[in-house]
Short mmCIF file of C-alpha atoms in Angstrom, two decimals:
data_model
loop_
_atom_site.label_atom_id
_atom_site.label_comp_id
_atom_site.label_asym_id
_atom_site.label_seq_id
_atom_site.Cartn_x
_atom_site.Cartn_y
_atom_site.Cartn_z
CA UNK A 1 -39.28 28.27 -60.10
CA UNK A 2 -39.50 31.35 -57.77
CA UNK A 3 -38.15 33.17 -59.68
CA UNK A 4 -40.19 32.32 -62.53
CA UNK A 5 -43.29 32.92 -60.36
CA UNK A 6 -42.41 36.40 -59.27
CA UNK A 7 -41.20 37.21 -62.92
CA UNK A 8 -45.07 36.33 -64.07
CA UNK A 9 -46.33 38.44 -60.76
CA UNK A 10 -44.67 41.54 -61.83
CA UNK A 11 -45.82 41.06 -65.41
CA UNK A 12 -49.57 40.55 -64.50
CA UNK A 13 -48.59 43.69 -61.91
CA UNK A 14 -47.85 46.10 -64.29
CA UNK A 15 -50.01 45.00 -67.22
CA UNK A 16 -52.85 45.97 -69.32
CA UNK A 17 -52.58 49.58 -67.59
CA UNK A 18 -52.63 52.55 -70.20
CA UNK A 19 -49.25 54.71 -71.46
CA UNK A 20 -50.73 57.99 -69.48
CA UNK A 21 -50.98 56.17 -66.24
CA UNK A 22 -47.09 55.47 -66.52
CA UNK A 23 -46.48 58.78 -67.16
CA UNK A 24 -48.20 59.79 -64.17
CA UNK A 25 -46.97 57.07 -61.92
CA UNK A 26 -43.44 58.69 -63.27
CA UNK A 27 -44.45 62.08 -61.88
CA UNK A 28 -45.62 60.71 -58.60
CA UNK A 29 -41.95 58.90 -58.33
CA UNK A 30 -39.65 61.86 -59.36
CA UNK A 31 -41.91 64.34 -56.79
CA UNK A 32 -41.26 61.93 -53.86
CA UNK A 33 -37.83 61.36 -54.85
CA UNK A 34 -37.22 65.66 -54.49
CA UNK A 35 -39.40 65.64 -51.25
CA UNK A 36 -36.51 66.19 -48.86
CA UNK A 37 -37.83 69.49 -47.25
CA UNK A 38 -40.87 67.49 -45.52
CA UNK A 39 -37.99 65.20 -43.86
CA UNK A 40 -35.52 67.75 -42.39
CA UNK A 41 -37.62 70.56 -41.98
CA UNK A 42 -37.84 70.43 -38.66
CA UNK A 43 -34.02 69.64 -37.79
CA UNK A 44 -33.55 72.98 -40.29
CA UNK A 45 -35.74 75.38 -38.33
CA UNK A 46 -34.23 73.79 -34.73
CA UNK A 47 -30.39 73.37 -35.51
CA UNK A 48 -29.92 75.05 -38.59
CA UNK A 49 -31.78 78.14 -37.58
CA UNK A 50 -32.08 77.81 -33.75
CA UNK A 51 -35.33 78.28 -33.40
CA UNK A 52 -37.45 76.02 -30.62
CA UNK A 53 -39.49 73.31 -30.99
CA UNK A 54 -42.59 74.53 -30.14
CA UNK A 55 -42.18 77.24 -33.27
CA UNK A 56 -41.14 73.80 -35.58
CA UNK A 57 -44.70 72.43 -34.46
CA UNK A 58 -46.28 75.45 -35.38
CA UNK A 59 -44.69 75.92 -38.52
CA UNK A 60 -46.08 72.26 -39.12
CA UNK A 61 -49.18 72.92 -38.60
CA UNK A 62 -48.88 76.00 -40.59
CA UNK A 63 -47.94 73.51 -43.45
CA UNK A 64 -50.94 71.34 -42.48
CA UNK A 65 -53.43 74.18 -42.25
CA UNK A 66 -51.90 75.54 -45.79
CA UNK A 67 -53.06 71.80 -47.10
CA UNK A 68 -56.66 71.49 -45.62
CA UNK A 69 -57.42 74.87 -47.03
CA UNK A 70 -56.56 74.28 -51.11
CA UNK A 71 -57.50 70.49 -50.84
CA UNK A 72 -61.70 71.71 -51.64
CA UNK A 73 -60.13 74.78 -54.24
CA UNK A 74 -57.85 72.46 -56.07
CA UNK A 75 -61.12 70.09 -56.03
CA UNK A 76 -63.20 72.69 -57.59
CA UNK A 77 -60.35 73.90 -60.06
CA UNK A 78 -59.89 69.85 -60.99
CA UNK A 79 -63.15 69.87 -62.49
CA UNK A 80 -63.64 73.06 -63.87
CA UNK A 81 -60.68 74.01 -65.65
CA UNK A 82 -59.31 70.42 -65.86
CA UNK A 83 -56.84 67.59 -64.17
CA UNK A 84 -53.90 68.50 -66.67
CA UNK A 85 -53.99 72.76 -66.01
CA UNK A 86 -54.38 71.77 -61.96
CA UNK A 87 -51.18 69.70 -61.86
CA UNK A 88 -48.92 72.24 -63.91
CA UNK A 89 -50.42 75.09 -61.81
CA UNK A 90 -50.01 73.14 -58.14
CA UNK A 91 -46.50 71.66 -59.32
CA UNK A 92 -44.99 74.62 -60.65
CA UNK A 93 -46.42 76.43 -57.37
CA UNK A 94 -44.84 74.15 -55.04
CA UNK A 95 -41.65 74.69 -56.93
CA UNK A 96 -41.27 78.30 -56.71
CA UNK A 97 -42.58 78.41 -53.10
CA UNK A 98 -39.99 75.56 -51.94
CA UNK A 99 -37.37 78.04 -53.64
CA UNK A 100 -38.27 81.12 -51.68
CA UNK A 101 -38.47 79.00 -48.15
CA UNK A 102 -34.92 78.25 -48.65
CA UNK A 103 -33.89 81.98 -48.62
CA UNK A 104 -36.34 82.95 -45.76
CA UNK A 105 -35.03 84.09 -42.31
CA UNK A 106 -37.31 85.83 -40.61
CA UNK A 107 -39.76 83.94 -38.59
CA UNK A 108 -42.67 85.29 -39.87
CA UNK A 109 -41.84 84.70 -43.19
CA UNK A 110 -40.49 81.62 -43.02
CA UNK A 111 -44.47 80.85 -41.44
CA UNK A 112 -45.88 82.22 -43.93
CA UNK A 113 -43.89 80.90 -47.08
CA UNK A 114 -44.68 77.48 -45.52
CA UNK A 115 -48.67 77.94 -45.00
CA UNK A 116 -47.75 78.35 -49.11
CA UNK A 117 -45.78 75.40 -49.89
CA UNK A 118 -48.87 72.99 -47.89
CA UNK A 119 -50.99 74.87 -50.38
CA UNK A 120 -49.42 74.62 -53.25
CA UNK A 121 -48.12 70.61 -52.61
CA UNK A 122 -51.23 69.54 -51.79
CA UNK A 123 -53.12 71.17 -54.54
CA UNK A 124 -51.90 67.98 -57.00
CA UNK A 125 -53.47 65.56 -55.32
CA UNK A 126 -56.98 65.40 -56.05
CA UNK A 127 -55.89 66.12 -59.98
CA UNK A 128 -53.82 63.30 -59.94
CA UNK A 129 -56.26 60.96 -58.42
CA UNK A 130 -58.87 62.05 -60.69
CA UNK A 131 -56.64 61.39 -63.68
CA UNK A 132 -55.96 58.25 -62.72
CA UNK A 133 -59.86 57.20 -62.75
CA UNK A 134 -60.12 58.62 -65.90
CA UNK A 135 -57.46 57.09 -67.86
CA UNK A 136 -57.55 53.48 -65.64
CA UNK A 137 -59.94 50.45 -66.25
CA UNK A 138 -62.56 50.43 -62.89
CA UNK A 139 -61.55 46.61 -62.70
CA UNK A 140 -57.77 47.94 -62.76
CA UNK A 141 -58.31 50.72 -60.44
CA UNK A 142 -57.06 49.03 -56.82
CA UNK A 143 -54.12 48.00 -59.02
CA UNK A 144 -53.30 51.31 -60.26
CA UNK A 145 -53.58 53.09 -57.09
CA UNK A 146 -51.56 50.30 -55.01
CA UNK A 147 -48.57 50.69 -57.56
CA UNK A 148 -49.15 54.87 -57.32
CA UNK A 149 -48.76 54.40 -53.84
CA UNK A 150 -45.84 51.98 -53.93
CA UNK A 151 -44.11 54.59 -56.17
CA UNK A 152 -45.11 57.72 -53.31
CA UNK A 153 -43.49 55.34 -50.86
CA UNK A 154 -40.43 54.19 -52.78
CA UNK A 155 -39.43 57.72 -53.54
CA UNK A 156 -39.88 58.56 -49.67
CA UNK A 157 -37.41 55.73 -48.82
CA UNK A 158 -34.90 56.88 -51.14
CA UNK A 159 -35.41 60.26 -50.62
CA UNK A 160 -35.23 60.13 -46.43
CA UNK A 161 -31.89 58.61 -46.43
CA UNK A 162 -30.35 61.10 -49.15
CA UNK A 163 -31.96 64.31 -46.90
CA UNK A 164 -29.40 63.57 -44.10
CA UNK A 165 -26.38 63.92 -46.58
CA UNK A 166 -27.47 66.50 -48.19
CA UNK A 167 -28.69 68.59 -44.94
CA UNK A 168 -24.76 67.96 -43.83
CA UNK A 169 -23.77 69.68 -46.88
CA UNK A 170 -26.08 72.19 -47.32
CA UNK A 171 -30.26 72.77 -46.22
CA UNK A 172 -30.44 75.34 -49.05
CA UNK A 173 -29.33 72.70 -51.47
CA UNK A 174 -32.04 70.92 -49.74
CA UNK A 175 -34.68 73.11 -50.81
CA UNK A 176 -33.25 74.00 -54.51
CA UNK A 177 -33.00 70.44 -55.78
CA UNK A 178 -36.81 69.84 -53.95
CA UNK A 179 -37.83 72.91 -55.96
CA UNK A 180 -35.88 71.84 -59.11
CA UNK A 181 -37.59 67.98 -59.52
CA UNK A 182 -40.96 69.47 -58.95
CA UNK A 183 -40.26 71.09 -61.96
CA UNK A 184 -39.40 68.15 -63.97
CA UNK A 185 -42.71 66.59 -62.54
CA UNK A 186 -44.42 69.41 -64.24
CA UNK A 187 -42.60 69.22 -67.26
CA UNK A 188 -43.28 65.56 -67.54
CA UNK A 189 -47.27 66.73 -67.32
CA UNK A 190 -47.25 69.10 -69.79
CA UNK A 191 -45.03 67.17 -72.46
CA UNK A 192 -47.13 63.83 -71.74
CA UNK A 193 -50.07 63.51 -70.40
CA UNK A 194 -53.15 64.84 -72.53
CA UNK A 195 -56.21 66.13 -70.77
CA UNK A 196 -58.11 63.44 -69.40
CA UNK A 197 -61.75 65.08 -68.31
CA UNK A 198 -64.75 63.25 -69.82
CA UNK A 199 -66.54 65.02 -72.10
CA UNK A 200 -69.83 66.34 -69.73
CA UNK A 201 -73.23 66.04 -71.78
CA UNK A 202 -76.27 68.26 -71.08
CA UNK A 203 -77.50 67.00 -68.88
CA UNK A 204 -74.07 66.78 -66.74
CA UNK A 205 -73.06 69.91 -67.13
CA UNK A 206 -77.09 71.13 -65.71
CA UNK A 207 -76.83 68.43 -62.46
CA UNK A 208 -72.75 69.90 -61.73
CA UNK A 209 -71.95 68.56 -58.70
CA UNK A 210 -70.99 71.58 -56.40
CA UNK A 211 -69.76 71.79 -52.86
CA UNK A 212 -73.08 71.65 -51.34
CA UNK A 213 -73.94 68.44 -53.41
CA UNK A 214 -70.67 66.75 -52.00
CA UNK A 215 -71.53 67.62 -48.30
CA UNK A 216 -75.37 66.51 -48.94
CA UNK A 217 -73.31 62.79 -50.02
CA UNK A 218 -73.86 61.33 -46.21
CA UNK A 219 -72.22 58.25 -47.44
CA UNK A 220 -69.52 60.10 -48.97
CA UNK A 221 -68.98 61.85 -45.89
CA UNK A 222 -69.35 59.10 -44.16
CA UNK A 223 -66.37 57.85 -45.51
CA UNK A 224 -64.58 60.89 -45.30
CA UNK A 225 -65.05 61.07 -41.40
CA UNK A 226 -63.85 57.24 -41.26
CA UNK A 227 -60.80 58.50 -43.13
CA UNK A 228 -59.94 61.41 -41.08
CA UNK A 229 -60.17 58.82 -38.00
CA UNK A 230 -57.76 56.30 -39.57
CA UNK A 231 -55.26 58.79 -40.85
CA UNK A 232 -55.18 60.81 -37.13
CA UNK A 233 -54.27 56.87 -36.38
CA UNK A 234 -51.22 56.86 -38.96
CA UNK A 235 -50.26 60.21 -38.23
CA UNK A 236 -49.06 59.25 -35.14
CA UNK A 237 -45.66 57.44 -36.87
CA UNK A 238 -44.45 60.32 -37.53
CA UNK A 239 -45.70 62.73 -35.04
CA UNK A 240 -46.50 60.71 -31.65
CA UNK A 241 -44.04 57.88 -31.67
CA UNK A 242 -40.94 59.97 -31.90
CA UNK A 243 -41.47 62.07 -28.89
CA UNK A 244 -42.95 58.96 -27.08
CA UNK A 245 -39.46 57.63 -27.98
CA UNK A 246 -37.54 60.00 -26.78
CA UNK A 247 -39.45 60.58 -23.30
CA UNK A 248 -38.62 57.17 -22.81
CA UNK A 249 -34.87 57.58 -23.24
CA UNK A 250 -34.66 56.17 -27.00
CA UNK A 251 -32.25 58.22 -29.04
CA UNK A 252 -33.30 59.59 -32.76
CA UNK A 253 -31.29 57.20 -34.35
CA UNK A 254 -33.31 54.18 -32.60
CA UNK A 255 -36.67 55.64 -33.79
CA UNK A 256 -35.18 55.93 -37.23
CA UNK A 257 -34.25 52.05 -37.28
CA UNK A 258 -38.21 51.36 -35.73
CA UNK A 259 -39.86 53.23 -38.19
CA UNK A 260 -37.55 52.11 -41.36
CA UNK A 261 -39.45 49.39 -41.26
CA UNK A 262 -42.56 51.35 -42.42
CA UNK A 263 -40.81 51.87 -46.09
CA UNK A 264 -39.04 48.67 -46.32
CA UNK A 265 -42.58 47.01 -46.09
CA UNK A 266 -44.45 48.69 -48.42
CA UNK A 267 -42.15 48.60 -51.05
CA UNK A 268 -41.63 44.67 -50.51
CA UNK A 269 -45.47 43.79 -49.87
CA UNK A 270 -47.31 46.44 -51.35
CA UNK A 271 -47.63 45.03 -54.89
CA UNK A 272 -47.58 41.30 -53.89
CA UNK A 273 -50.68 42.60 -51.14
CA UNK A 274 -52.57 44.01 -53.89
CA UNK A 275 -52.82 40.87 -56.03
CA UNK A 276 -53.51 39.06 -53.30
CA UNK A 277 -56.41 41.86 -52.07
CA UNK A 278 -58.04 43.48 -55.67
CA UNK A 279 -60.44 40.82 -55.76
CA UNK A 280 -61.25 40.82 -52.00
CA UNK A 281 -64.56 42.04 -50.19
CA UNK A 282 -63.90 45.91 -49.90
CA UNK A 283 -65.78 45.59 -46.58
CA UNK A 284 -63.67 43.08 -45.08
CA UNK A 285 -60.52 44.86 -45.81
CA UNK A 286 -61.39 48.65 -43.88
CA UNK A 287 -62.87 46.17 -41.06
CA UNK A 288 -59.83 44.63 -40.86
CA UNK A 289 -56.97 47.15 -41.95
CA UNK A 290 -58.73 49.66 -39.31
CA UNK A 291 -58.70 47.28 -36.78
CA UNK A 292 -54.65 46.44 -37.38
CA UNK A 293 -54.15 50.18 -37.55
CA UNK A 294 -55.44 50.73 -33.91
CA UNK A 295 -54.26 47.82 -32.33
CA UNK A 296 -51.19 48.02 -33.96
CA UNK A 297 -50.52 51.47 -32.58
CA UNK A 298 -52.19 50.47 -29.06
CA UNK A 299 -49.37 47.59 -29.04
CA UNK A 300 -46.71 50.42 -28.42
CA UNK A 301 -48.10 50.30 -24.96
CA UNK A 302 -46.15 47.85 -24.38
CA UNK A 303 -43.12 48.89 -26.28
CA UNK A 304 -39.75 48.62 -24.31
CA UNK A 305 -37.45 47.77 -26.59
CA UNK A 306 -36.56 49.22 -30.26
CA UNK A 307 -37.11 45.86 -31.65
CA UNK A 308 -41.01 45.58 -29.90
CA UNK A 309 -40.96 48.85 -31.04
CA UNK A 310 -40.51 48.16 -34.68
CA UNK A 311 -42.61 44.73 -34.41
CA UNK A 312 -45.35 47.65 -33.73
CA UNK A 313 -44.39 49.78 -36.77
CA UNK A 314 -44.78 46.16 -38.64
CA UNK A 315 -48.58 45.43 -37.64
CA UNK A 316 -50.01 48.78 -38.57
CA UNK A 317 -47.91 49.20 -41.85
CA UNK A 318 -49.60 46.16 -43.01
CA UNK A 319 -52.72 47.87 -42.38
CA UNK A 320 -51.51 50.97 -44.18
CA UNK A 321 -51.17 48.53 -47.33
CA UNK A 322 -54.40 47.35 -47.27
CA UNK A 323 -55.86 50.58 -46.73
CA UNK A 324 -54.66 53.23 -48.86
CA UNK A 325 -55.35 51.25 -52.52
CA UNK A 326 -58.34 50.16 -51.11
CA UNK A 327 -60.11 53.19 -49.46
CA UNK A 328 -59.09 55.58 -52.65
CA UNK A 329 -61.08 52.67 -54.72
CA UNK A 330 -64.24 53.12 -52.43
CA UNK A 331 -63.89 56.99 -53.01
CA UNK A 332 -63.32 56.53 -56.46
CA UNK A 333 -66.78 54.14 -56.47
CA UNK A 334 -68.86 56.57 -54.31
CA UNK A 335 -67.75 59.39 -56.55
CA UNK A 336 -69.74 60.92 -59.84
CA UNK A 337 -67.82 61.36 -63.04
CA UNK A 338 -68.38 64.89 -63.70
CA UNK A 339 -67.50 65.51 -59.77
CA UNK A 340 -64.66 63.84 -59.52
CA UNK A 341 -62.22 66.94 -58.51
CA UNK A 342 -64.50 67.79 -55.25
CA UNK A 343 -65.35 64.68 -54.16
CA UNK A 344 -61.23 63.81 -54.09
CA UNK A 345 -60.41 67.05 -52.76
CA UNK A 346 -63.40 66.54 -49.74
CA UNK A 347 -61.21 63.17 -49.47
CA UNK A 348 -57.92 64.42 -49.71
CA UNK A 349 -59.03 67.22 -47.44
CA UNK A 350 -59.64 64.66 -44.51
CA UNK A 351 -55.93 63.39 -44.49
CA UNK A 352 -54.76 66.91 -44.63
CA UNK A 353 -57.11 67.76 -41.26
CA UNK A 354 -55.60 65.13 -39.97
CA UNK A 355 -51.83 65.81 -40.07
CA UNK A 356 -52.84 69.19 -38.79
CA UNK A 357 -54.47 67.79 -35.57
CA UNK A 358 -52.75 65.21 -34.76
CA UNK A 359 -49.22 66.74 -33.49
CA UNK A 360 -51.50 68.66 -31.22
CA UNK A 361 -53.60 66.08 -30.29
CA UNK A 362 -50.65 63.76 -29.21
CA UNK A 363 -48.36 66.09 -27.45
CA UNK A 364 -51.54 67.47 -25.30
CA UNK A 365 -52.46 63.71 -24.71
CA UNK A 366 -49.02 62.65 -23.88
CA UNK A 367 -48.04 66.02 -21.79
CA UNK A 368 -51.04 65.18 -19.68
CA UNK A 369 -52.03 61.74 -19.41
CA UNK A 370 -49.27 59.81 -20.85
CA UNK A 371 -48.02 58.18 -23.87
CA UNK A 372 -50.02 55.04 -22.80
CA UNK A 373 -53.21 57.05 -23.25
CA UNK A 374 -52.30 58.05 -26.36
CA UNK A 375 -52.00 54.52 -27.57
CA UNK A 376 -54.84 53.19 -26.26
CA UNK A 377 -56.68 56.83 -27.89
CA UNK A 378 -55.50 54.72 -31.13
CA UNK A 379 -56.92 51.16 -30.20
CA UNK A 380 -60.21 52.73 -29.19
CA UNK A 381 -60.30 55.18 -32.96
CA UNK A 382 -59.08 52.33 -34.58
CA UNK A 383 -61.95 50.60 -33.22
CA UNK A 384 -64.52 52.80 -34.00
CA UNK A 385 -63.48 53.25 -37.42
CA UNK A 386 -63.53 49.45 -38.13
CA UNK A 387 -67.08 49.28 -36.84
CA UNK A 388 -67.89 52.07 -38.75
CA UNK A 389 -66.89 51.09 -42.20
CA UNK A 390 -68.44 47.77 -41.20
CA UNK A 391 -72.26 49.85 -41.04
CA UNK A 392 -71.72 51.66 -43.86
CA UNK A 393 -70.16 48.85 -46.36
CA UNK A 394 -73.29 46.98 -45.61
CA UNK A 395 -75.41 49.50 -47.08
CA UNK A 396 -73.97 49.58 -50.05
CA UNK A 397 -75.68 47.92 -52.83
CA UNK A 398 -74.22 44.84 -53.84
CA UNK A 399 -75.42 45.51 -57.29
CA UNK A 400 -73.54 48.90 -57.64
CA UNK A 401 -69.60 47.62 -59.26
CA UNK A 402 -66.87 49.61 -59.71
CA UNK A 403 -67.55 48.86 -63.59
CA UNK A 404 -70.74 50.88 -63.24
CA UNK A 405 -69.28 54.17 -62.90
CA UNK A 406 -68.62 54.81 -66.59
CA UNK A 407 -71.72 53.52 -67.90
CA UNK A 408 -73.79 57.11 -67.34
CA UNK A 409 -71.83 58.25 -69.60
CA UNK A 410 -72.88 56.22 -73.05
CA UNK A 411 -76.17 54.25 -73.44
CA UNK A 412 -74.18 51.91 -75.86
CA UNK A 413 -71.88 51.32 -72.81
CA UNK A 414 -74.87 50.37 -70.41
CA UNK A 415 -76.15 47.58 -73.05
CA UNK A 416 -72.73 46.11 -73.25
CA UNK A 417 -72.56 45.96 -69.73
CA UNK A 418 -75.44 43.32 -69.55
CA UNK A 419 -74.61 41.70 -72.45
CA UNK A 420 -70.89 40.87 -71.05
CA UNK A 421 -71.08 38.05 -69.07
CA UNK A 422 -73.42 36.47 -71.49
CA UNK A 423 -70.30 36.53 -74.56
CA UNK A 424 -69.71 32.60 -73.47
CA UNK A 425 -72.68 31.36 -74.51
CA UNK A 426 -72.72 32.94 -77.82
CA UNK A 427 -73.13 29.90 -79.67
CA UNK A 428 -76.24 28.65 -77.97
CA UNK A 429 -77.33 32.01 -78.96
CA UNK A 430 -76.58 31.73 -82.43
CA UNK A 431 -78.21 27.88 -82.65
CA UNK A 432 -81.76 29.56 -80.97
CA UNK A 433 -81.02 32.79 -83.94
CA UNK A 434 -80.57 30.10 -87.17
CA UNK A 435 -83.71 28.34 -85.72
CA UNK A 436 -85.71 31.27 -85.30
CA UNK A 437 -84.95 32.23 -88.82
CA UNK A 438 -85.25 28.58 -90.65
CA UNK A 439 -89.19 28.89 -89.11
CA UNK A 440 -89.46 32.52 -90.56
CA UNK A 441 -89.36 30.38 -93.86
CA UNK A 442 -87.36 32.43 -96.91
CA UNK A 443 -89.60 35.41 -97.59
CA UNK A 444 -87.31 38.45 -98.64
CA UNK A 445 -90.00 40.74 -96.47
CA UNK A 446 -88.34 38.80 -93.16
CA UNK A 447 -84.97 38.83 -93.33
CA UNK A 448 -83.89 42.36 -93.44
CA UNK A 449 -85.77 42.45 -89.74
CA UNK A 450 -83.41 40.19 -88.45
CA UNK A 451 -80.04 41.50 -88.24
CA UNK A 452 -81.32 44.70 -87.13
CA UNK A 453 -83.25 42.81 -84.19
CA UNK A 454 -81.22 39.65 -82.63
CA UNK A 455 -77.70 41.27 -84.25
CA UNK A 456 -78.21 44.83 -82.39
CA UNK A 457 -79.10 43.48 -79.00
CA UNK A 458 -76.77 40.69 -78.47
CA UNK A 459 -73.83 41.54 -81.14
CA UNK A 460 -71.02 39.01 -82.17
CA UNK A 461 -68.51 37.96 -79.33
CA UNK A 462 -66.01 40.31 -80.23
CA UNK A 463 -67.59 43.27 -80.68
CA UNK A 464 -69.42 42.38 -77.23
CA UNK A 465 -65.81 41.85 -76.03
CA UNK A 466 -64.25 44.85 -77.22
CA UNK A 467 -67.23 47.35 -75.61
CA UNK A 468 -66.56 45.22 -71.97
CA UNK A 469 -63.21 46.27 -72.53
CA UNK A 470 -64.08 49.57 -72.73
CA UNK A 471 -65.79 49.77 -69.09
#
């Protein structure tokens, strides 16, 4: 019976989404599969190359910088010259940069070829976000993103635990086989997935949202700040825990076992999470998942052990779960068709200021004060986050759905949207229609009124059905 019950979970999981999404998901899986460089980059530039590890964190941040910089260009370029175009140009990019960092020596270079490749791999994202809100259902959208993440996340796993073999065997090779399954990601683009941008009317095209109209957004940008709060929180996994590790005597290969519980999780819970979530108060969930995120971290304080330690990594990666599907929704819901490209990249742009801040953030913070500042610095953003998202959630409409978003596109759209949840009582509808015409009486001069009156407001079921469907 379990087994039957998790058979039917997967199948509701993965259904009713469209062929193109697949096809991106597929991209998303084979480009986190090839991302070893992100993972051993620093042991290449320290061991490999024997440079310190102050010039690793720089090199980082070089990276990070590289990424805050194209996230609003690769915005722009989403909507003007299209999500499909972006994704070839950003992937093939990445590809041929990775190639050339593999063959730098020279410190300079090797800076500058990676203030490239943070470019050029972050350039994708907003293109593939907005592609996936054009191609996926609004009511499917949490869905789609939690199983886009679960594939980013997968691929990670898998592709953390081949980087150590193949940095014993070679760094280059490292680099090469990054550089050569970005490639296939771009391949996979080109040979199937079709342009997805809406078709703008007039009127669109006149109101374009630019820049300036994205920063005027202040709930947009409200959101955006709330993001680049929780994602300085998550940053620290990667970049505060593992020296707050090692001051305290644990060895690299104890902070790998702590954090491998990070991957395991999501790729266990994050699909089961979102069934359980898609339906959920969208308020309730940032409250909540900011809150775990910050307390979660704060909980290190107390850390002495690897397994406390990993009990940490535990509480906040739950919060990661709920987060990620469910914040990109709220973006999604905030954000204009015709804009989508800028508002992502303003989005994707606060993730991306994030991992550039927060190495320097937590090694001044811990240098100084302490690694137990530095944790409670996460309980109290954490903190501040959740009660923001819990002021700005409850000025949202509650009239304004998800399902919404499409209907400034078509008028016919907007009529089927009221007449939706009104398909079950279609026969009551049709008793009250026969009525009304049995009292017209049979003159020929009434009838051909009537199926142009009753007929084009309320429709038959399925044709009301199959324009819901559309939404």
């Amino acid at each position: 019976m379990p087994l039957a019950v998790m058979r039917r979970a997967v199948r509701e999981t993965v259904s009713g989404l469209p062929r193109e999404f697949w096809w991106l998901w597929t991209s998303t899986l084979i480009n986190r599969l090839g991302a070893f460089v992100a993972t051993f980059m620093a042991l290449y530039l320290t061991l490999d190359r024997g440079y310190s590890a102050s010039y690793a964190g720089l090199v980082a941040s070089l990276h990070g910088l590289g990424g805050v910089v194209s996230s609003l260009g690769a915005g722009v370029m989403t909507d003007r010259l299209g999500r499909r175009p972006t994704l070839l140009i950003a992937q093939t990019s990445t590809a041929a940069s990775v190639a050339l960092l593999g063959f730098m020596h020279d410190p300079v270079s090797i800076a500058a070829v990676a203030f490239l490749v943070g470019m050029a791999s972050n350039a994708s994202r907003p293109a593939v976000q907005a592609m996936m809100a054009d191609i996926v259902r609004p009511e499917d959208r949490v869905r789609a993103f939690s199983l886009n993440y679960w594939a980013i996340n997968l691929g990670f796993a898998v592709s953390s635990m081949a980087a150590g073999f193949i940095a014993e065997f070679s760094y280059l090779a490292g680099f090469l086989i990054e550089a050569g399954m970005t490639l296939v990601c771009a391949l996979v683009v080109f040979a199937k997935l079709p342009e997805s941008r809406p078709v703008r009317t007039a009127k669109e095209t006149a109101d374009e949202a630019g820049l300036g109209t994205v920063l005027r957004d202040r709930r947009f940008m409200s959101v955006v700040g709330l993001s680049f709060l929780v994602s300085l929180v998550f940053q620290q996994g990667s970049v505060g825990l593992p020296v707050a590790m090692g001051e305290a005597g644990f060895t690299p290969a104890d902070y790998g076992l702590a954090i491998a519980g990070n991957g395991v999780l999501i790729v266990a819970l994050q699909i089961p999470v979102t069934r359980f979530i898609q339906h959920r108060d969208p308020r309730r969930l940032l409250v909540v998942s900011s809150l775990l995120a910050g307390y979660g971290f704060g909980l290190t304080a107390f850390a002495g052990s690897v397994g406390v330690f990993a009990l940490t990594v535990c509480v906040w990666t739950l919060a990661e779960i709920v987060n990620a599907p469910t914040q990109t929704g709220l973006v999604i819901r905030l954000s204009p068709t015709h804009g989508r490209g800028r508002y992502q990249g303003m989005y994707t742009m606060s993730w991306s200021l994030a991992a550039l801040i927060a190495p320097l953030m937590s090694g001044v913070v811990i240098d100084r004060l302490g690694a137990e500042w530095l944790w409670g610095l996460c309980a109290v953003v954490g903190t501040a986050a959740g009660l923001g998202y819990g002021m700005l959630m409850s000025r949202l409409p509650a009239e304004e759905p998800a399902a919404q978003v499409p209907a400034a596109e078509s008028p016919v759209v907007k009529v089927s949207v009221v007449e939706a949840p009104s398909v079950e009582a279609g026969p009551a509808v049709e008793e009250i229609l026969l009525e009304a015409e049995a009292a017209a009486g049979p003159p020929p001069q009434v009838m051909p009124p009537t199926p142009a009156g009753p007929t084009a407001v309320t429709g038959p079921p399925p044709t009301a059905k199959s324009r819901a469907g559309t939404v």
